[in-house]
Amino acid sequence: MTARHAALSLLLLSACTPEKVPPEEEIPPPDYSAPGAWRAASAEVEIVGSTGVTLPVQIWYPTMDELEGNKIRYDDLLDGEAIAGGSPDCPAPGPLVAFSHGSGGMRWQSPFFGEHLASHGWVVVAPDHTGNTFLDDSGSIEEIALRRPQDLADAVDWLFSENGAGGSYEGCVDAAAGYAVVGHSFGGYTTYAAAGAEVDWNGDMVDLSDPRVWAGVAWAPWDVGGAIVEGAASISVPMATLGGTLDDTTIWSTQLALYNALTVAPRALGEFPTAGHYSFSPVACTLAGLKGDGCGDAFIDLDLFVDLVNTSTLSFLAGANGDAAALEQLPDSPELLWTVVE
């Protein structure tokens, strides 16, 4: 071989060595503590549920529309960060969450949550539990307690009906994939019941669950006088409970009893040592003018609390939805103490 041939062979060989081939770019895992790749949009509709009750429903969903000052104002009472009625951007179906508000609350009582999930490509649907809202608290607790899980199922069914070709949310969710449930206070009861906890109703164990539910996260859940404590052992989907030690409405010991009744894994308990009941629903402090129990400077900083709740809830749900590393993103903070069974 001539010197020229040898040099050419060396040049060709070096051009084919692995270090000359750029490595595949690794996609970083989602950061559930930060806003996602989308903007959040929100819209309101009114449906008639299967029980014949009219239900206002709020939907949060991903969009790529520009904000341009078009922020939503919920029921002309509360300013939000979502775009009002932006065009859905759903290149693939996102996970679906149904949110249940507290007694005397509203479907938009914790808008930070729907807005955060929508920025990550998730869809959140939240009905008013008519007769048990801030603007209409005329229903009986007994009737509302039995109807609440069905309100969620009705809102979900409506959204699935709008998911087909030509629908308002075409391609945004997958009906076959079911949904997760998140709720606060009475909505925490609703979360437990929809996820599979049998309800002791006057001595009869009542099943109000929806088999399509694949996970639940209850914020400061109400046990309805112990009616769902024993039945919580029936839950077979991943469950998390978040609550505040300083809660004067659904006191911490009752929340702890609910969590301790669970047998499913994974399950998680997140305790906020300086949070109260309305830390999860700060509109109760601003709109209703409540004092204490999460309202005021004696409790956890609201911005920090919102970040911890958003990150915790989304991380747990993402783990239940198949992200094997998501539980590693449960926040490590002196303001949030964890018990996790995997």
Short mmCIF file of C-alpha atoms in Angstrom, two decimals:
data_model
loop_
_atom_site.label_atom_id
_atom_site.label_comp_id
_atom_site.label_asym_id
_atom_site.label_seq_id
_atom_site.Cartn_x
_atom_site.Cartn_y
_atom_site.Cartn_z
CA MET A 1 0.00 0.00 0.00
CA THR A 2 1.39 3.41 -0.93
CA ALA A 3 1.68 6.18 1.58
CA ARG A 4 -1.15 7.99 -0.22
CA HIS A 5 -3.43 4.92 0.05
CA ALA A 6 -2.58 4.51 3.72
CA ALA A 7 -3.42 8.12 4.46
CA LEU A 8 -6.73 7.84 2.58
CA SER A 9 -7.65 4.64 4.45
CA LEU A 10 -6.88 6.32 7.78
CA LEU A 11 -9.05 9.31 6.80
CA LEU A 12 -12.01 7.09 5.86
CA LEU A 13 -11.62 5.03 9.03
CA SER A 14 -11.57 8.10 11.24
CA ALA A 15 -14.69 9.45 9.50
CA CYS A 16 -16.58 6.26 10.44
CA THR A 17 -15.59 6.08 14.09
CA PRO A 18 -18.44 6.35 16.61
CA GLU A 19 -17.19 9.59 18.13
CA LYS A 20 -17.81 11.32 14.80
CA VAL A 21 -21.52 10.39 14.92
CA PRO A 22 -23.51 12.84 17.06
CA PRO A 23 -25.23 11.05 19.94
CA GLU A 24 -29.02 10.97 20.07
CA GLU A 25 -30.36 13.96 21.97
CA GLU A 26 -31.83 12.89 25.30
CA ILE A 27 -35.25 14.27 26.15
CA PRO A 28 -35.25 15.54 29.74
CA PRO A 29 -38.04 14.30 32.01
CA PRO A 30 -40.88 16.75 32.71
CA ASP A 31 -40.37 19.12 35.61
CA TYR A 32 -43.70 18.93 37.40
CA SER A 33 -42.83 21.87 39.66
CA ALA A 34 -42.60 24.29 36.73
CA PRO A 35 -45.19 25.34 34.14
CA GLY A 36 -45.32 23.02 31.16
CA ALA A 37 -44.84 23.64 27.44
CA TRP A 38 -48.39 24.88 26.81
CA ARG A 39 -50.39 27.86 27.91
CA ALA A 40 -53.46 27.08 29.98
CA ALA A 41 -56.89 27.92 28.62
CA SER A 42 -60.27 27.64 30.28
CA ALA A 43 -63.91 27.68 29.24
CA GLU A 44 -67.30 27.17 30.86
CA VAL A 45 -70.33 25.20 29.65
CA GLU A 46 -73.63 24.20 31.20
CA ILE A 47 -74.87 20.61 31.01
CA VAL A 48 -77.80 18.64 32.37
CA GLY A 49 -76.55 15.66 34.34
CA SER A 50 -78.03 12.17 34.38
CA THR A 51 -79.84 13.07 37.63
CA GLY A 52 -81.66 15.91 35.86
CA VAL A 53 -79.65 18.60 37.67
CA THR A 54 -78.15 21.47 35.67
CA LEU A 55 -74.38 21.62 36.20
CA PRO A 56 -72.09 24.52 35.25
CA VAL A 57 -68.79 22.93 34.21
CA GLN A 58 -65.31 24.46 33.95
CA ILE A 59 -62.70 22.96 31.63
CA TRP A 60 -58.97 23.66 31.64
CA TYR A 61 -56.98 22.51 28.63
CA PRO A 62 -53.72 23.19 26.75
CA THR A 63 -53.45 25.87 24.09
CA MET A 64 -50.74 27.59 22.10
CA ASP A 65 -52.75 30.81 21.68
CA GLU A 66 -51.09 34.04 22.70
CA LEU A 67 -52.37 35.58 25.91
CA GLU A 68 -52.61 39.17 24.64
CA GLY A 69 -54.28 40.30 27.84
CA ASN A 70 -57.16 37.87 27.42
CA LYS A 71 -57.04 36.39 30.92
CA ILE A 72 -60.13 34.66 32.22
CA ARG A 73 -62.32 36.03 35.00
CA TYR A 74 -64.19 33.19 36.65
CA ASP A 75 -67.92 34.02 37.01
CA ASP A 76 -66.88 37.69 37.07
CA LEU A 77 -65.64 37.06 40.63
CA LEU A 78 -62.06 35.82 40.42
CA ASP A 79 -59.22 36.69 38.05
CA GLY A 80 -57.32 33.69 36.70
CA GLU A 81 -54.11 33.18 34.74
CA ALA A 82 -55.63 31.01 31.99
CA ILE A 83 -56.58 32.29 28.56
CA ALA A 84 -60.34 32.74 28.24
CA GLY A 85 -61.59 30.20 25.71
CA GLY A 86 -58.38 29.67 23.73
CA SER A 87 -58.22 27.10 20.94
CA PRO A 88 -57.32 23.62 22.24
CA ASP A 89 -53.89 22.36 21.18
CA CYS A 90 -53.99 18.58 21.50
CA PRO A 91 -51.39 16.85 19.31
CA ALA A 92 -52.13 13.72 21.36
CA PRO A 93 -54.75 12.87 23.99
CA GLY A 94 -53.76 14.09 27.44
CA PRO A 95 -54.67 12.55 30.79
CA LEU A 96 -58.00 13.68 32.21
CA VAL A 97 -58.71 14.80 35.79
CA ALA A 98 -62.12 15.52 37.31
CA PHE A 99 -62.03 18.08 40.14
CA SER A 100 -64.59 18.23 42.97
CA HIS A 101 -64.94 21.43 45.03
CA GLY A 102 -65.65 21.69 48.74
CA SER A 103 -68.98 22.30 50.43
CA GLY A 104 -70.01 25.87 49.66
CA GLY A 105 -67.17 26.13 47.15
CA MET A 106 -67.11 26.49 43.38
CA ARG A 107 -65.77 24.54 40.42
CA TRP A 108 -63.02 27.21 40.05
CA GLN A 109 -62.20 27.50 43.76
CA SER A 110 -58.59 26.34 43.23
CA PRO A 111 -57.82 27.59 39.70
CA PHE A 112 -54.06 27.31 40.16
CA PHE A 113 -54.43 23.53 39.90
CA GLY A 114 -56.36 23.33 36.63
CA GLU A 115 -54.12 25.96 35.10
CA HIS A 116 -50.94 24.11 36.11
CA LEU A 117 -52.08 20.76 34.75
CA ALA A 118 -53.29 22.29 31.49
CA SER A 119 -49.82 23.76 30.93
CA HIS A 120 -48.50 20.18 31.01
CA GLY A 121 -50.96 18.97 28.37
CA TRP A 122 -53.53 17.57 30.80
CA VAL A 123 -57.24 18.31 30.75
CA VAL A 124 -59.23 19.12 33.90
CA VAL A 125 -63.04 19.13 34.09
CA ALA A 126 -64.84 20.49 37.17
CA PRO A 127 -68.60 20.68 37.68
CA ASP A 128 -70.36 22.82 40.22
CA HIS A 129 -72.14 20.51 42.64
CA THR A 130 -75.39 22.41 42.23
CA GLY A 131 -77.09 23.12 45.55
CA ASN A 132 -73.77 23.01 47.40
CA THR A 133 -71.89 26.04 46.03
CA PHE A 134 -70.82 29.49 47.16
CA LEU A 135 -73.71 30.98 45.15
CA ASP A 136 -76.31 28.28 45.88
CA ASP A 137 -76.14 26.23 49.06
CA SER A 138 -79.77 25.09 49.07
CA GLY A 139 -79.33 21.31 48.76
CA SER A 140 -79.40 18.75 51.57
CA ILE A 141 -76.10 17.19 52.59
CA GLU A 142 -77.58 13.71 52.21
CA GLU A 143 -78.74 14.28 48.63
CA ILE A 144 -75.53 16.08 47.65
CA ALA A 145 -73.29 13.38 49.17
CA LEU A 146 -74.95 10.65 47.13
CA ARG A 147 -75.00 12.72 43.94
CA ARG A 148 -71.50 14.19 43.94
CA PRO A 149 -69.61 11.27 42.32
CA GLN A 150 -72.28 11.14 39.60
CA ASP A 151 -71.82 14.87 38.92
CA LEU A 152 -68.16 14.12 38.15
CA ALA A 153 -69.06 11.17 35.92
CA ASP A 154 -71.62 13.29 34.05
CA ALA A 155 -69.08 16.06 33.41
CA VAL A 156 -66.58 13.46 32.18
CA ASP A 157 -69.17 11.86 29.91
CA TRP A 158 -69.96 15.25 28.40
CA LEU A 159 -66.28 15.93 27.74
CA PHE A 160 -65.84 12.53 26.10
CA SER A 161 -68.81 13.32 23.86
CA GLU A 162 -66.97 16.45 22.69
CA ASN A 163 -63.79 14.51 21.95
CA GLY A 164 -64.82 13.10 18.56
CA ALA A 165 -64.43 14.57 15.08
CA GLY A 166 -65.80 18.09 15.04
CA GLY A 167 -66.17 18.23 18.82
CA SER A 168 -65.05 21.20 20.88
CA TYR A 169 -62.17 19.16 22.36
CA GLU A 170 -61.43 16.84 19.45
CA GLY A 171 -58.49 14.55 20.21
CA CYS A 172 -57.79 16.08 23.64
CA VAL A 173 -58.66 13.04 25.77
CA ASP A 174 -59.06 9.29 25.39
CA ALA A 175 -62.32 7.85 26.67
CA ALA A 176 -60.77 4.40 26.94
CA ALA A 177 -58.10 5.76 29.31
CA GLY A 178 -60.58 6.86 32.01
CA TYR A 179 -59.82 9.66 34.43
CA ALA A 180 -58.35 10.57 37.81
CA VAL A 181 -60.16 12.47 40.58
CA VAL A 182 -58.94 15.34 42.77
CA GLY A 183 -61.09 17.09 45.36
CA HIS A 184 -61.05 19.34 48.42
CA SER A 185 -62.95 18.80 51.69
CA PHE A 186 -66.39 17.47 50.67
CA GLY A 187 -64.65 17.02 47.33
CA GLY A 188 -62.09 14.87 49.16
CA TYR A 189 -64.97 12.63 50.24
CA THR A 190 -66.10 12.65 46.61
CA THR A 191 -62.60 11.62 45.54
CA TYR A 192 -62.53 8.68 47.95
CA ALA A 193 -66.06 7.59 46.96
CA ALA A 194 -65.49 7.88 43.20
CA ALA A 195 -62.21 5.96 43.54
CA GLY A 196 -63.88 3.02 45.25
CA ALA A 197 -64.51 3.72 48.94
CA GLU A 198 -67.85 2.23 49.94
CA VAL A 199 -70.05 4.68 51.85
CA ASP A 200 -71.78 3.60 55.06
CA TRP A 201 -75.20 5.17 54.56
CA ASN A 202 -77.49 4.50 57.48
CA GLY A 203 -75.95 1.07 57.96
CA ASP A 204 -75.92 0.10 54.28
CA MET A 205 -72.62 0.04 52.37
CA VAL A 206 -73.20 1.99 49.16
CA ASP A 207 -70.88 1.83 46.14
CA LEU A 208 -70.73 5.19 44.31
CA SER A 209 -67.50 4.47 42.45
CA ASP A 210 -66.75 4.79 38.75
CA PRO A 211 -64.62 1.92 37.36
CA ARG A 212 -63.03 4.36 34.93
CA VAL A 213 -61.19 6.16 37.78
CA TRP A 214 -57.50 5.22 37.81
CA ALA A 215 -56.20 7.38 40.70
CA GLY A 216 -57.29 9.90 43.31
CA VAL A 217 -55.78 12.78 45.29
CA ALA A 218 -57.84 14.11 48.21
CA TRP A 219 -57.08 17.52 49.70
CA ALA A 220 -58.17 17.91 53.35
CA PRO A 221 -60.88 15.25 52.85
CA TRP A 222 -64.07 15.18 54.93
CA ASP A 223 -64.96 11.72 56.18
CA VAL A 224 -68.70 12.61 56.39
CA GLY A 225 -68.89 11.64 60.03
CA GLY A 226 -66.86 8.48 59.46
CA ALA A 227 -69.10 7.24 56.62
CA ILE A 228 -66.19 6.40 54.29
CA VAL A 229 -63.48 5.34 56.75
CA GLU A 230 -64.21 1.62 56.82
CA GLY A 231 -65.03 1.57 53.10
CA ALA A 232 -61.70 3.16 52.15
CA ALA A 233 -60.16 -0.32 52.30
CA SER A 234 -62.12 -1.11 49.13
CA ILE A 235 -60.09 1.34 47.04
CA SER A 236 -57.83 -0.44 44.56
CA VAL A 237 -56.34 2.52 42.64
CA PRO A 238 -53.37 4.72 43.69
CA MET A 239 -54.44 7.28 46.32
CA ALA A 240 -52.83 10.32 47.90
CA THR A 241 -54.12 12.46 50.76
CA LEU A 242 -52.82 15.99 51.40
CA GLY A 243 -53.83 17.95 54.48
CA GLY A 244 -52.87 20.59 57.02
CA THR A 245 -52.12 19.90 60.66
CA LEU A 246 -53.78 23.23 61.59
CA ASP A 247 -57.06 22.33 59.86
CA ASP A 248 -60.02 23.25 62.09
CA THR A 249 -62.71 22.11 59.64
CA THR A 250 -61.72 18.58 58.69
CA ILE A 251 -59.30 18.01 61.54
CA TRP A 252 -56.03 16.23 60.88
CA SER A 253 -56.86 13.16 62.97
CA THR A 254 -59.87 12.36 60.76
CA GLN A 255 -57.79 12.79 57.60
CA LEU A 256 -55.15 10.51 59.07
CA ALA A 257 -57.81 7.89 59.87
CA LEU A 258 -58.93 7.93 56.24
CA TYR A 259 -55.38 7.43 54.99
CA ASN A 260 -54.69 4.67 57.52
CA ALA A 261 -57.75 2.78 56.32
CA LEU A 262 -56.27 2.48 52.82
CA THR A 263 -54.62 -0.80 51.84
CA VAL A 264 -53.75 0.00 48.23
CA ALA A 265 -50.24 0.74 46.97
CA PRO A 266 -48.98 3.13 45.92
CA ARG A 267 -50.46 5.50 48.47
CA ALA A 268 -49.11 8.69 49.93
CA LEU A 269 -49.83 11.03 52.82
CA GLY A 270 -48.60 14.61 52.67
CA GLU A 271 -48.82 16.66 55.88
CA PHE A 272 -48.47 20.46 55.83
CA PRO A 273 -47.53 21.45 59.42
CA THR A 274 -48.58 25.11 58.99
CA ALA A 275 -51.55 24.82 56.60
CA GLY A 276 -55.24 25.10 57.41
CA HIS A 277 -58.37 23.99 55.63
CA TYR A 278 -58.71 26.99 53.34
CA SER A 279 -55.08 27.02 52.30
CA PHE A 280 -56.32 24.70 49.53
CA SER A 281 -59.10 27.14 48.58
CA PRO A 282 -57.88 30.69 49.20
CA VAL A 283 -60.97 32.18 47.55
CA ALA A 284 -62.71 31.41 50.85
CA CYS A 285 -60.39 33.94 52.47
CA THR A 286 -60.72 36.62 49.79
CA LEU A 287 -64.30 36.26 48.51
CA ALA A 288 -66.02 34.94 51.64
CA GLY A 289 -63.86 36.95 54.03
CA LEU A 290 -63.10 33.99 56.31
CA LYS A 291 -60.46 34.36 59.02
CA GLY A 292 -58.14 31.68 60.36
CA ASP A 293 -58.05 28.01 59.28
CA GLY A 294 -55.61 28.79 56.47
CA CYS A 295 -56.55 32.45 56.03
CA GLY A 296 -53.96 34.93 57.31
CA ASP A 297 -50.28 35.40 58.03
CA ALA A 298 -50.19 32.71 60.73
CA PHE A 299 -50.28 30.02 58.05
CA ILE A 300 -47.98 28.82 55.26
CA ASP A 301 -47.10 31.35 52.56
CA LEU A 302 -49.73 30.98 49.83
CA ASP A 303 -47.35 31.06 46.87
CA LEU A 304 -45.17 28.35 48.41
CA PHE A 305 -48.23 26.30 49.29
CA VAL A 306 -49.64 26.47 45.76
CA ASP A 307 -46.31 25.35 44.31
CA LEU A 308 -46.10 22.41 46.71
CA VAL A 309 -49.70 21.31 46.09
CA ASN A 310 -49.38 21.58 42.31
CA THR A 311 -46.09 19.67 42.25
CA SER A 312 -47.26 16.99 44.69
CA THR A 313 -50.59 16.34 42.99
CA LEU A 314 -49.23 16.30 39.45
CA SER A 315 -46.23 14.14 40.40
CA PHE A 316 -48.43 11.56 42.13
CA LEU A 317 -50.92 11.45 39.26
CA ALA A 318 -48.16 11.23 36.65
CA GLY A 319 -46.69 8.29 38.54
CA ALA A 320 -50.09 6.57 38.59
CA ASN A 321 -50.37 7.28 34.88
CA GLY A 322 -47.16 5.49 33.99
CA ASP A 323 -44.23 7.86 34.64
CA ALA A 324 -42.08 5.52 36.71
CA ALA A 325 -39.84 8.33 38.00
CA ALA A 326 -42.58 10.82 38.84
CA LEU A 327 -42.77 10.00 42.56
CA GLU A 328 -39.16 11.13 42.85
CA GLN A 329 -40.46 14.66 42.23
CA LEU A 330 -42.64 14.73 45.33
CA PRO A 331 -41.35 17.94 46.97
CA ASP A 332 -38.72 17.73 49.67
CA SER A 333 -39.60 20.59 52.00
CA PRO A 334 -39.83 21.21 55.77
CA GLU A 335 -43.31 22.54 54.98
CA LEU A 336 -44.48 19.15 53.65
CA LEU A 337 -43.88 15.84 55.43
CA TRP A 338 -44.36 12.60 53.49
CA THR A 339 -45.41 9.04 54.21
CA VAL A 340 -45.26 6.99 51.01
CA VAL A 341 -46.00 3.30 50.44
CA GLU A 342 -44.99 2.09 46.97
#
